[in-house]
C-alpha atoms as an extended CHARMM CRD file, in Angstrom:
* protein
*
       250  EXT
         1         1  ALA       CA           -127.0760000000      105.7570000000      -80.9480000000  PROA      1               0.0000000000
         2         2  VAL       CA           -129.1300000000      108.1140000000      -83.1120000000  PROA      2               0.0000000000
         3         3  ILE       CA           -132.8290000000      108.6710000000      -82.4620000000  PROA      3               0.0000000000
         4         4  THR       CA           -134.6200000000      110.2540000000      -85.3990000000  PROA      4               0.0000000000
         5         5  PRO       CA           -137.7750000000      112.1710000000      -84.4080000000  PROA      5               0.0000000000
         6         6  VAL       CA           -141.1210000000      111.4000000000      -85.9760000000  PROA      6               0.0000000000
         7         7  LEU       CA           -142.4600000000      114.9410000000      -85.9790000000  PROA      7               0.0000000000
         8         8  GLY       CA           -141.4370000000      115.7580000000      -89.5220000000  PROA      8               0.0000000000
         9         9  LEU       CA           -138.2450000000      117.5370000000      -88.4800000000  PROA      9               0.0000000000
        10        10  LYS       CA           -135.8440000000      115.8160000000      -90.8440000000  PROA      10              0.0000000000
        11        11  ASN       CA           -132.9320000000      118.0610000000      -89.8410000000  PROA      11              0.0000000000
        12        12  PHE       CA           -133.3200000000      117.1260000000      -86.1800000000  PROA      12              0.0000000000
        13        13  GLU       CA           -131.6650000000      114.2770000000      -84.2610000000  PROA      13              0.0000000000
        14        14  VAL       CA           -131.2660000000      113.1530000000      -80.6770000000  PROA      14              0.0000000000
        15        15  ARG       CA           -127.9820000000      111.3900000000      -80.0810000000  PROA      15              0.0000000000
        16        16  THR       CA           -127.0700000000      109.3160000000      -77.0340000000  PROA      16              0.0000000000
        17        17  THR       CA           -123.6380000000      108.3280000000      -75.8100000000  PROA      17              0.0000000000
        18        18  VAL       CA           -124.6440000000      106.7060000000      -72.5140000000  PROA      18              0.0000000000
        19        19  ALA       CA           -128.0110000000      105.6590000000      -71.1250000000  PROA      19              0.0000000000
        20        20  THR       CA           -128.6890000000      109.0170000000      -69.4620000000  PROA      20              0.0000000000
        21        21  LEU       CA           -126.7710000000      111.4860000000      -71.6720000000  PROA      21              0.0000000000
        22        22  PHE       CA           -128.5460000000      112.9780000000      -74.6820000000  PROA      22              0.0000000000
        23        23  LYS       CA           -127.5450000000      115.5580000000      -77.3140000000  PROA      23              0.0000000000
        24        24  ILE       CA           -130.0310000000      117.4130000000      -79.5010000000  PROA      24              0.0000000000
        25        25  VAL       CA           -128.4900000000      118.3230000000      -82.8480000000  PROA      25              0.0000000000
        26        26  ILE       CA           -130.1240000000      120.6820000000      -85.3780000000  PROA      26              0.0000000000
        27        27  PHE       CA           -128.5380000000      120.6090000000      -88.8570000000  PROA      27              0.0000000000
        28        28  GLY       CA           -128.0010000000      123.6200000000      -91.0470000000  PROA      28              0.0000000000
        29        29  ALA       CA           -127.3420000000      123.6170000000      -94.7600000000  PROA      29              0.0000000000
        30        30  SER       CA           -123.8350000000      122.2230000000      -94.4710000000  PROA      30              0.0000000000
        31        31  ALA       CA           -122.8590000000      121.9870000000      -90.8150000000  PROA      31              0.0000000000
        32        32  PHE       CA           -124.2020000000      121.9090000000      -87.2960000000  PROA      32              0.0000000000
        33        33  GLU       CA           -125.8800000000      125.1240000000      -86.3590000000  PROA      33              0.0000000000
        34        34  TYR       CA           -126.8430000000      124.2570000000      -82.7960000000  PROA      34              0.0000000000
        35        35  ASP       CA           -126.5800000000      121.4300000000      -80.3380000000  PROA      35              0.0000000000
        36        36  VAL       CA           -127.3410000000      120.9750000000      -76.6440000000  PROA      36              0.0000000000
        37        37  THR       CA           -126.3560000000      118.1440000000      -74.3530000000  PROA      37              0.0000000000
        38        38  PHE       CA           -128.3910000000      117.1830000000      -71.3250000000  PROA      38              0.0000000000
        39        39  ASN       CA           -128.8970000000      114.3520000000      -68.8390000000  PROA      39              0.0000000000
        40        40  ALA       CA           -132.2330000000      112.6000000000      -68.7040000000  PROA      40              0.0000000000
        41        41  THR       CA           -133.6720000000      109.3010000000      -67.5380000000  PROA      41              0.0000000000
        42        42  LEU       CA           -136.1410000000      107.5460000000      -69.7870000000  PROA      42              0.0000000000
        43        43  VAL       CA           -138.8290000000      105.9000000000      -67.6890000000  PROA      43              0.0000000000
        44        44  ASP       CA           -140.8700000000      103.0270000000      -69.0270000000  PROA      44              0.0000000000
        45        45  PRO       CA           -144.4970000000      102.9190000000      -67.8950000000  PROA      45              0.0000000000
        46        46  ALA       CA           -145.2660000000      100.5530000000      -65.0310000000  PROA      46              0.0000000000
        47        47  VAL       CA           -146.2760000000       97.0390000000      -65.9900000000  PROA      47              0.0000000000
        48        48  LEU       CA           -149.9280000000       96.8000000000      -66.8910000000  PROA      48              0.0000000000
        49        49  ASP       CA           -151.7910000000       95.0630000000      -64.0510000000  PROA      49              0.0000000000
        50        50  ALA       CA           -155.2600000000       94.7150000000      -62.5950000000  PROA      50              0.0000000000
        51        51  THR       CA           -156.8940000000       93.4160000000      -59.4400000000  PROA      51              0.0000000000
        52        52  GLY       CA           -160.5230000000       92.3960000000      -59.1620000000  PROA      52              0.0000000000
        53        53  VAL       CA           -163.2100000000       92.2680000000      -56.4830000000  PROA      53              0.0000000000
        54        54  VAL       CA           -165.9300000000       89.6730000000      -57.0380000000  PROA      54              0.0000000000
        55        55  THR       CA           -169.4300000000       89.8720000000      -55.5760000000  PROA      55              0.0000000000
        56        56  ASN       CA           -170.9640000000       86.4190000000      -55.8130000000  PROA      56              0.0000000000
        57        57  VAL       CA           -174.5520000000       85.5470000000      -56.7410000000  PROA      57              0.0000000000
        58        58  THR       CA           -176.7900000000       85.6200000000      -53.6550000000  PROA      58              0.0000000000
        59        59  CYS       CA           -179.3480000000       82.9690000000      -54.6630000000  PROA      59              0.0000000000
        60        60  ASN       CA           -178.9740000000       79.7670000000      -56.6160000000  PROA      60              0.0000000000
        61        61  GLY       CA           -179.8260000000       80.4050000000      -60.2600000000  PROA      61              0.0000000000
        62        62  GLY       CA           -179.7050000000       84.1690000000      -59.7550000000  PROA      62              0.0000000000
        63        63  GLY       CA           -177.9640000000       86.7800000000      -61.8740000000  PROA      63              0.0000000000
        64        64  ASN       CA           -176.6900000000       89.5300000000      -59.5660000000  PROA      64              0.0000000000
        65        65  GLY       CA           -172.9640000000       88.7790000000      -59.5690000000  PROA      65              0.0000000000
        66        66  LEU       CA           -170.4860000000       91.6350000000      -60.0420000000  PROA      66              0.0000000000
        67        67  ILE       CA           -166.8040000000       92.0060000000      -60.9450000000  PROA      67              0.0000000000
        68        68  VAL       CA           -165.0120000000       95.3240000000      -60.4040000000  PROA      68              0.0000000000
        69        69  LEU       CA           -161.4290000000       95.8070000000      -61.6400000000  PROA      69              0.0000000000
        70        70  THR       CA           -158.8010000000       98.2910000000      -60.5550000000  PROA      70              0.0000000000
        71        71  THR       CA           -156.2800000000       98.7580000000      -63.3620000000  PROA      71              0.0000000000
        72        72  THR       CA           -152.7720000000      100.1310000000      -62.8360000000  PROA      72              0.0000000000
        73        73  GLY       CA           -149.6560000000      100.6220000000      -64.9520000000  PROA      73              0.0000000000
        74        74  GLY       CA           -149.4970000000      100.7470000000      -68.7010000000  PROA      74              0.0000000000
        75        75  VAL       CA           -150.7630000000      103.8310000000      -70.4790000000  PROA      75              0.0000000000
        76        76  ALA       CA           -154.4070000000      104.8300000000      -70.1950000000  PROA      76              0.0000000000
        77        77  PRO       CA           -157.0070000000      104.7240000000      -71.6120000000  PROA      77              0.0000000000
        78        78  TYR       CA           -157.6330000000      100.9990000000      -71.3630000000  PROA      78              0.0000000000
        79        79  THR       CA           -159.8220000000       98.6550000000      -73.3700000000  PROA      79              0.0000000000
        80        80  TYR       CA           -161.5350000000       95.7010000000      -71.6900000000  PROA      80              0.0000000000
        81        81  VAL       CA           -162.5910000000       92.5590000000      -73.5310000000  PROA      81              0.0000000000
        82        82  TRP       CA           -164.6670000000       90.1620000000      -71.4100000000  PROA      82              0.0000000000
        83        83  THR       CA           -165.7250000000       86.5660000000      -72.1360000000  PROA      83              0.0000000000
        84        84  LYS       CA           -167.3940000000       83.8020000000      -70.1590000000  PROA      84              0.0000000000
        85        85  THR       CA           -165.9660000000       80.2990000000      -70.2930000000  PROA      85              0.0000000000
        86        86  GLY       CA           -168.3420000000       78.0340000000      -72.1830000000  PROA      86              0.0000000000
        87        87  PHE       CA           -170.4490000000       80.8960000000      -73.5090000000  PROA      87              0.0000000000
        88        88  PRO       CA           -168.4740000000       82.4550000000      -76.3850000000  PROA      88              0.0000000000
        89        89  SER       CA           -171.4710000000       84.3520000000      -77.7990000000  PROA      89              0.0000000000
        90        90  ASN       CA           -172.0910000000       86.3730000000      -74.6440000000  PROA      90              0.0000000000
        91        91  VAL       CA           -171.3920000000       90.0910000000      -75.0580000000  PROA      91              0.0000000000
        92        92  TYR       CA           -170.1340000000       92.2910000000      -72.2210000000  PROA      92              0.0000000000
        93        93  PRO       CA           -169.4030000000       96.0350000000      -72.0960000000  PROA      93              0.0000000000
        94        94  ASN       CA           -165.9620000000       97.5660000000      -72.5630000000  PROA      94              0.0000000000
        95        95  SER       CA           -165.7230000000       98.4320000000      -68.9000000000  PROA      95              0.0000000000
        96        96  ALA       CA           -163.6540000000       97.8210000000      -65.7810000000  PROA      96              0.0000000000
        97        97  SER       CA           -166.7770000000       96.4710000000      -64.1120000000  PROA      97              0.0000000000
        98        98  ILE       CA           -169.4800000000       94.0930000000      -65.3230000000  PROA      98              0.0000000000
        99        99  GLY       CA           -172.6450000000       93.1830000000      -63.4350000000  PROA      99              0.0000000000
       100       100  ALA       CA           -175.8590000000       91.1650000000      -63.6400000000  PROA      100             0.0000000000
       101       101  LEU       CA           -173.7150000000       88.0280000000      -63.8050000000  PROA      101             0.0000000000
       102       102  ASP       CA           -174.7380000000       84.4610000000      -63.1740000000  PROA      102             0.0000000000
       103       103  ALA       CA           -172.3320000000       81.8810000000      -61.7900000000  PROA      103             0.0000000000
       104       104  GLY       CA           -169.3310000000       81.0070000000      -63.9400000000  PROA      104             0.0000000000
       105       105  THR       CA           -165.7690000000       81.8530000000      -64.9290000000  PROA      105             0.0000000000
       106       106  TYR       CA           -165.2270000000       85.2590000000      -66.5260000000  PROA      106             0.0000000000
       107       107  ASN       CA           -162.0830000000       86.1130000000      -68.4810000000  PROA      107             0.0000000000
       108       108  VAL       CA           -160.7730000000       89.5870000000      -69.2390000000  PROA      108             0.0000000000
       109       109  THR       CA           -158.0560000000       90.9080000000      -71.5310000000  PROA      109             0.0000000000
       110       110  ILE       CA           -157.0130000000       94.5140000000      -70.9180000000  PROA      110             0.0000000000
       111       111  TYR       CA           -155.2740000000       96.5340000000      -73.6560000000  PROA      111             0.0000000000
       112       112  ASP       CA           -153.5170000000       99.7970000000      -72.8900000000  PROA      112             0.0000000000
       113       113  SER       CA           -152.8140000000      102.5940000000      -75.3740000000  PROA      113             0.0000000000
       114       114  ASN       CA           -149.4050000000      101.1370000000      -76.2320000000  PROA      114             0.0000000000
       115       115  GLY       CA           -150.8830000000       97.7640000000      -77.1280000000  PROA      115             0.0000000000
       116       116  ASP       CA           -149.6510000000       96.0320000000      -73.9860000000  PROA      116             0.0000000000
       117       117  THR       CA           -152.0230000000       93.3850000000      -72.6100000000  PROA      117             0.0000000000
       118       118  PHE       CA           -153.0090000000       91.8440000000      -69.3140000000  PROA      118             0.0000000000
       119       119  THR       CA           -155.2540000000       88.7960000000      -68.8810000000  PROA      119             0.0000000000
       120       120  ASP       CA           -156.9210000000       87.2440000000      -65.8760000000  PROA      120             0.0000000000
       121       121  SER       CA           -159.9490000000       85.1420000000      -64.8890000000  PROA      121             0.0000000000
       122       122  PHE       CA           -162.4800000000       85.5490000000      -62.0960000000  PROA      122             0.0000000000
       123       123  VAL       CA           -164.9390000000       82.9900000000      -60.7220000000  PROA      123             0.0000000000
       124       124  VAL       CA           -168.4390000000       84.0470000000      -59.6820000000  PROA      124             0.0000000000
       125       125  THR       CA           -170.0700000000       81.4700000000      -57.4120000000  PROA      125             0.0000000000
       126       126  GLU       CA           -173.5990000000       80.8310000000      -56.1810000000  PROA      126             0.0000000000
       127       127  PRO       CA           -174.9310000000       79.0230000000      -53.1020000000  PROA      127             0.0000000000
       128       128  ALA       CA           -176.6930000000       75.6910000000      -53.3330000000  PROA      128             0.0000000000
       129       129  ALA       CA           -180.4570000000       75.8570000000      -53.7130000000  PROA      129             0.0000000000
       130       130  VAL       CA           -182.4520000000       76.0690000000      -50.4820000000  PROA      130             0.0000000000
       131       131  VAL       CA           -184.0560000000       72.7220000000      -49.6010000000  PROA      131             0.0000000000
       132       132  ALA       CA           -186.6890000000       72.6280000000      -46.8310000000  PROA      132             0.0000000000
       133       133  ASN       CA           -186.1660000000       69.0020000000      -45.6980000000  PROA      133             0.0000000000
       134       134  LEU       CA           -189.5890000000       68.9850000000      -44.0390000000  PROA      134             0.0000000000
       135       135  THR       CA           -190.8090000000       66.2740000000      -41.6660000000  PROA      135             0.0000000000
       136       136  VAL       CA           -194.4990000000       66.1780000000      -40.6900000000  PROA      136             0.0000000000
       137       137  THR       CA           -195.8300000000       64.6040000000      -37.4890000000  PROA      137             0.0000000000
       138       138  ASN       CA           -199.5440000000       63.9810000000      -37.8340000000  PROA      138             0.0000000000
       139       139  VAL       CA           -202.2420000000       64.6240000000      -35.2450000000  PROA      139             0.0000000000
       140       140  THR       CA           -202.2080000000       61.9040000000      -32.6100000000  PROA      140             0.0000000000
       141       141  CYS       CA           -205.9400000000       61.7730000000      -31.7710000000  PROA      141             0.0000000000
       142       142  ASN       CA           -209.0060000000       62.5710000000      -33.8030000000  PROA      142             0.0000000000
       143       143  GLY       CA           -210.1330000000       66.1500000000      -33.2530000000  PROA      143             0.0000000000
       144       144  ILE       CA           -206.8920000000       67.3560000000      -31.5700000000  PROA      144             0.0000000000
       145       145  GLY       CA           -204.8090000000       69.9430000000      -33.4640000000  PROA      145             0.0000000000
       146       146  ASN       CA           -201.3500000000       68.8750000000      -32.3760000000  PROA      146             0.0000000000
       147       147  GLY       CA           -199.6450000000       68.3100000000      -35.7430000000  PROA      147             0.0000000000
       148       148  ILE       CA           -195.9660000000       69.2550000000      -36.0310000000  PROA      148             0.0000000000
       149       149  ALA       CA           -193.8280000000       70.4720000000      -38.9530000000  PROA      149             0.0000000000
       150       150  THR       CA           -190.0630000000       70.2250000000      -38.4930000000  PROA      150             0.0000000000
       151       151  PHE       CA           -187.6540000000       71.8960000000      -40.9310000000  PROA      151             0.0000000000
       152       152  ALA       CA           -183.9920000000       70.9630000000      -41.3710000000  PROA      152             0.0000000000
       153       153  PRO       CA           -183.0230000000       73.1840000000      -44.3300000000  PROA      153             0.0000000000
       154       154  THR       CA           -179.8480000000       72.9040000000      -46.3630000000  PROA      154             0.0000000000
       155       155  GLY       CA           -178.3800000000       75.1090000000      -49.0680000000  PROA      155             0.0000000000
       156       156  GLY       CA           -178.7080000000       78.8570000000      -49.2800000000  PROA      156             0.0000000000
       157       157  THR       CA           -177.2470000000       80.9190000000      -46.4390000000  PROA      157             0.0000000000
       158       158  ALA       CA           -178.2300000000       80.4370000000      -42.7960000000  PROA      158             0.0000000000
       159       159  PRO       CA           -180.0580000000       81.5630000000      -40.7050000000  PROA      159             0.0000000000
       160       160  TYR       CA           -183.4820000000       80.6260000000      -42.0330000000  PROA      160             0.0000000000
       161       161  THR       CA           -186.9750000000       82.0000000000      -41.4630000000  PROA      161             0.0000000000
       162       162  TYR       CA           -190.1020000000       79.8370000000      -41.5940000000  PROA      162             0.0000000000
       163       163  VAL       CA           -193.5920000000       80.8600000000      -42.6610000000  PROA      163             0.0000000000
       164       164  ILE       CA           -196.6130000000       78.5420000000      -42.4630000000  PROA      164             0.0000000000
       165       165  ASP       CA           -199.9700000000       79.6640000000      -43.8420000000  PROA      165             0.0000000000
       166       166  GLY       CA           -198.7280000000       83.2590000000      -43.9150000000  PROA      166             0.0000000000
       167       167  ALA       CA           -197.5790000000       83.3680000000      -40.2840000000  PROA      167             0.0000000000
       168       168  LEU       CA           -194.0170000000       83.3870000000      -38.9800000000  PROA      168             0.0000000000
       169       169  ARG       CA           -193.1820000000       80.1730000000      -37.1410000000  PROA      169             0.0000000000
       170       170  VAL       CA           -190.2120000000       78.4620000000      -35.5520000000  PROA      170             0.0000000000
       171       171  SER       CA           -189.0210000000       74.9360000000      -36.2160000000  PROA      171             0.0000000000
       172       172  PRO       CA           -190.5170000000       72.6670000000      -35.0450000000  PROA      172             0.0000000000
       173       173  ALA       CA           -193.8720000000       74.3480000000      -35.6540000000  PROA      173             0.0000000000
       174       174  THR       CA           -196.4420000000       72.8130000000      -33.3150000000  PROA      174             0.0000000000
       175       175  GLY       CA           -200.2040000000       72.9370000000      -32.8740000000  PROA      175             0.0000000000
       176       176  LEU       CA           -201.0500000000       72.3780000000      -36.5350000000  PROA      176             0.0000000000
       177       177  ALA       CA           -204.5820000000       71.4200000000      -37.4640000000  PROA      177             0.0000000000
       178       178  VAL       CA           -205.6020000000       68.6730000000      -39.8430000000  PROA      178             0.0000000000
       179       179  GLY       CA           -205.5260000000       69.7050000000      -43.4840000000  PROA      179             0.0000000000
       180       180  SER       CA           -203.2860000000       71.2110000000      -46.1550000000  PROA      180             0.0000000000
       181       181  HSD       CA           -200.7520000000       73.9080000000      -45.2300000000  PROA      181             0.0000000000
       182       182  LEU       CA           -198.5060000000       76.2510000000      -47.2200000000  PROA      182             0.0000000000
       183       183  TYR       CA           -194.8930000000       76.7370000000      -46.1630000000  PROA      183             0.0000000000
       184       184  LEU       CA           -192.1090000000       79.1410000000      -47.1210000000  PROA      184             0.0000000000
       185       185  VAL       CA           -188.4530000000       78.9170000000      -46.0630000000  PROA      185             0.0000000000
       186       186  ILE       CA           -186.3860000000       82.1130000000      -46.4500000000  PROA      186             0.0000000000
       187       187  ASP       CA           -182.6040000000       82.2150000000      -46.0490000000  PROA      187             0.0000000000
       188       188  ALA       CA           -180.4220000000       85.1280000000      -44.9200000000  PROA      188             0.0000000000
       189       189  ASN       CA           -180.1260000000       86.4490000000      -48.4930000000  PROA      189             0.0000000000
       190       190  GLY       CA           -183.8680000000       86.3320000000      -49.1670000000  PROA      190             0.0000000000
       191       191  CYS       CA           -183.6550000000       83.1350000000      -51.2180000000  PROA      191             0.0000000000
       192       192  THR       CA           -186.7580000000       80.9900000000      -50.8240000000  PROA      192             0.0000000000
       193       193  VAL       CA           -188.2620000000       77.5810000000      -51.2540000000  PROA      193             0.0000000000
       194       194  SER       CA           -191.9800000000       76.9530000000      -50.8650000000  PROA      194             0.0000000000
       195       195  GLY       CA           -194.4720000000       74.1270000000      -51.0000000000  PROA      195             0.0000000000
       196       196  THR       CA           -197.4010000000       72.4380000000      -49.3360000000  PROA      196             0.0000000000
       197       197  PHE       CA           -197.8010000000       69.6590000000      -46.8060000000  PROA      197             0.0000000000
       198       198  SER       CA           -200.7470000000       67.8440000000      -45.2470000000  PROA      198             0.0000000000
       199       199  VAL       CA           -201.4850000000       66.9440000000      -41.6450000000  PROA      199             0.0000000000
       200       200  THR       CA           -203.7480000000       63.9440000000      -41.1090000000  PROA      200             0.0000000000
       201       201  GLU       CA           -205.5120000000       62.4620000000      -38.1010000000  PROA      201             0.0000000000
       202       202  PRO       CA           -206.6570000000       58.9500000000      -37.2070000000  PROA      202             0.0000000000
       203       203  LEU       CA           -210.3190000000       57.9930000000      -37.1570000000  PROA      203             0.0000000000
       204       204  ALA       CA           -212.0750000000       58.5490000000      -33.8480000000  PROA      204             0.0000000000
       205       205  LEU       CA           -211.5080000000       55.7160000000      -31.3870000000  PROA      205             0.0000000000
       206       206  THR       CA           -214.4790000000       53.3460000000      -31.0670000000  PROA      206             0.0000000000
       207       207  SER       CA           -215.2310000000       50.6870000000      -28.4910000000  PROA      207             0.0000000000
       208       208  SER       CA           -217.8140000000       48.0420000000      -27.6340000000  PROA      208             0.0000000000
       209       209  ILE       CA           -218.2560000000       45.7980000000      -24.6260000000  PROA      209             0.0000000000
       210       210  TYR       CA           -219.4940000000       42.2790000000      -24.2520000000  PROA      210             0.0000000000
       211       211  ILE       CA           -220.8450000000       41.3560000000      -20.8090000000  PROA      211             0.0000000000
       212       212  GLU       CA           -221.0180000000       37.8310000000      -19.3990000000  PROA      212             0.0000000000
       213       213  ASN       CA           -223.1920000000       37.8290000000      -16.2920000000  PROA      213             0.0000000000
       214       214  VAL       CA           -222.5550000000       35.9330000000      -13.0460000000  PROA      214             0.0000000000
       215       215  LEU       CA           -223.5440000000       32.2990000000      -13.4180000000  PROA      215             0.0000000000
       216       216  CYS       CA           -224.5570000000       31.6800000000       -9.8170000000  PROA      216             0.0000000000
       217       217  TYR       CA           -225.6490000000       33.9170000000       -7.0190000000  PROA      217             0.0000000000
       218       218  GLY       CA           -222.7610000000       34.9680000000       -4.8190000000  PROA      218             0.0000000000
       219       219  THR       CA           -220.0280000000       33.9280000000       -7.2470000000  PROA      219             0.0000000000
       220       220  ALA       CA           -217.5890000000       36.2140000000       -9.0810000000  PROA      220             0.0000000000
       221       221  THR       CA           -217.9110000000       34.6600000000      -12.4710000000  PROA      221             0.0000000000
       222       222  GLY       CA           -219.0410000000       37.7440000000      -14.3630000000  PROA      222             0.0000000000
       223       223  LYS       CA           -216.7730000000       39.0040000000      -17.1370000000  PROA      223             0.0000000000
       224       224  ALA       CA           -216.5220000000       42.0600000000      -19.3770000000  PROA      224             0.0000000000
       225       225  THR       CA           -214.6660000000       42.0540000000      -22.6980000000  PROA      225             0.0000000000
       226       226  LEU       CA           -213.7970000000       45.3490000000      -24.4030000000  PROA      226             0.0000000000
       227       227  TYR       CA           -213.2980000000       45.6640000000      -28.1310000000  PROA      227             0.0000000000
       228       228  ALA       CA           -211.5300000000       48.7660000000      -29.5470000000  PROA      228             0.0000000000
       229       229  GLY       CA           -211.4810000000       49.9930000000      -33.1220000000  PROA      229             0.0000000000
       230       230  ASP       CA           -210.0760000000       52.7830000000      -35.2790000000  PROA      230             0.0000000000
       231       231  GLY       CA           -207.7900000000       55.2570000000      -33.5050000000  PROA      231             0.0000000000
       232       232  THR       CA           -204.2010000000       54.0040000000      -33.6270000000  PROA      232             0.0000000000
       233       233  PRO       CA           -203.4520000000       50.4460000000      -32.4560000000  PROA      233             0.0000000000
       234       234  PRO       CA           -202.1700000000       48.8250000000      -30.3370000000  PROA      234             0.0000000000
       235       235  TYR       CA           -204.7410000000       49.4390000000      -27.5910000000  PROA      235             0.0000000000
       236       236  GLU       CA           -204.5660000000       49.3640000000      -23.7930000000  PROA      236             0.0000000000
       237       237  TYR       CA           -207.5090000000       48.8080000000      -21.4520000000  PROA      237             0.0000000000
       238       238  SER       CA           -208.4330000000       49.7920000000      -17.9160000000  PROA      238             0.0000000000
       239       239  PHE       CA           -211.3090000000       48.4400000000      -15.8010000000  PROA      239             0.0000000000
       240       240  ASP       CA           -212.7400000000       50.2070000000      -12.7550000000  PROA      240             0.0000000000
       241       241  GLY       CA           -209.9960000000       52.8300000000      -12.8480000000  PROA      241             0.0000000000
       242       242  GLY       CA           -207.1970000000       50.2890000000      -12.6070000000  PROA      242             0.0000000000
       243       243  ALA       CA           -203.8950000000       50.2490000000      -14.3970000000  PROA      243             0.0000000000
       244       244  TYR       CA           -203.8350000000       50.0580000000      -18.1750000000  PROA      244             0.0000000000
       245       245  SER       CA           -202.7710000000       46.8080000000      -19.8020000000  PROA      245             0.0000000000
       246       246  SER       CA           -203.0070000000       45.0510000000      -23.1430000000  PROA      246             0.0000000000
       247       247  SER       CA           -205.6880000000       42.6840000000      -21.8100000000  PROA      247             0.0000000000
       248       248  ASN       CA           -209.1940000000       43.5540000000      -22.9160000000  PROA      248             0.0000000000
       249       249  ILE       CA           -210.9100000000       41.2660000000      -20.4040000000  PROA      249             0.0000000000
       250       250  GLY       CA           -211.8860000000       42.5430000000      -17.0090000000  PROA      250             0.0000000000
């Protein structure tokens, strides 16, 4: 085989007889003036390759994802062409790392200086949105601040922190007064969901009594009838400190 150089030396050739034996021949005006034979091994560059490390988005709907590539083989410098599946107009830097990413599939084609290429895709994920799943237990008796707020959050990243009216609380949060309250649920990554809830109370319990007096002296024919209202039915009654029952007649 004859390899003709590309350095403008037209009277210069490299000849090979076997894969590792080379002869440099310099031509004179009519005959060879000089030649040298030597052994050498031609080494192709390693195959162009890349590995990636993905940092996923921390909060649902966020944009702090990151992809960092480590490129090997081929011949540096490299050129990086990034795209996002479904968003062909997005523009990304010619870089081995791209950041400020939202969730999605990102595709990269790497070109080395010899024109060799490598392609791969990387998926950036995000957690589900934090949902408070709040259950409110209202005050049981008028004027008593024993309301309860119970959280059963989903989404985000556990564990969760609970804030009610600006104060840290646990779930269930007890001792809540009647009225409107603000809540905030914070997950382990600082993702939040907030809202309001109301605690109500029943009307104050009312009662009246109707007395029927004894009809005849010395007889036990007197009777008292209690009538209850408001509060939270059903009602139970007690007469003279006795046991409570559903009967309102004593």
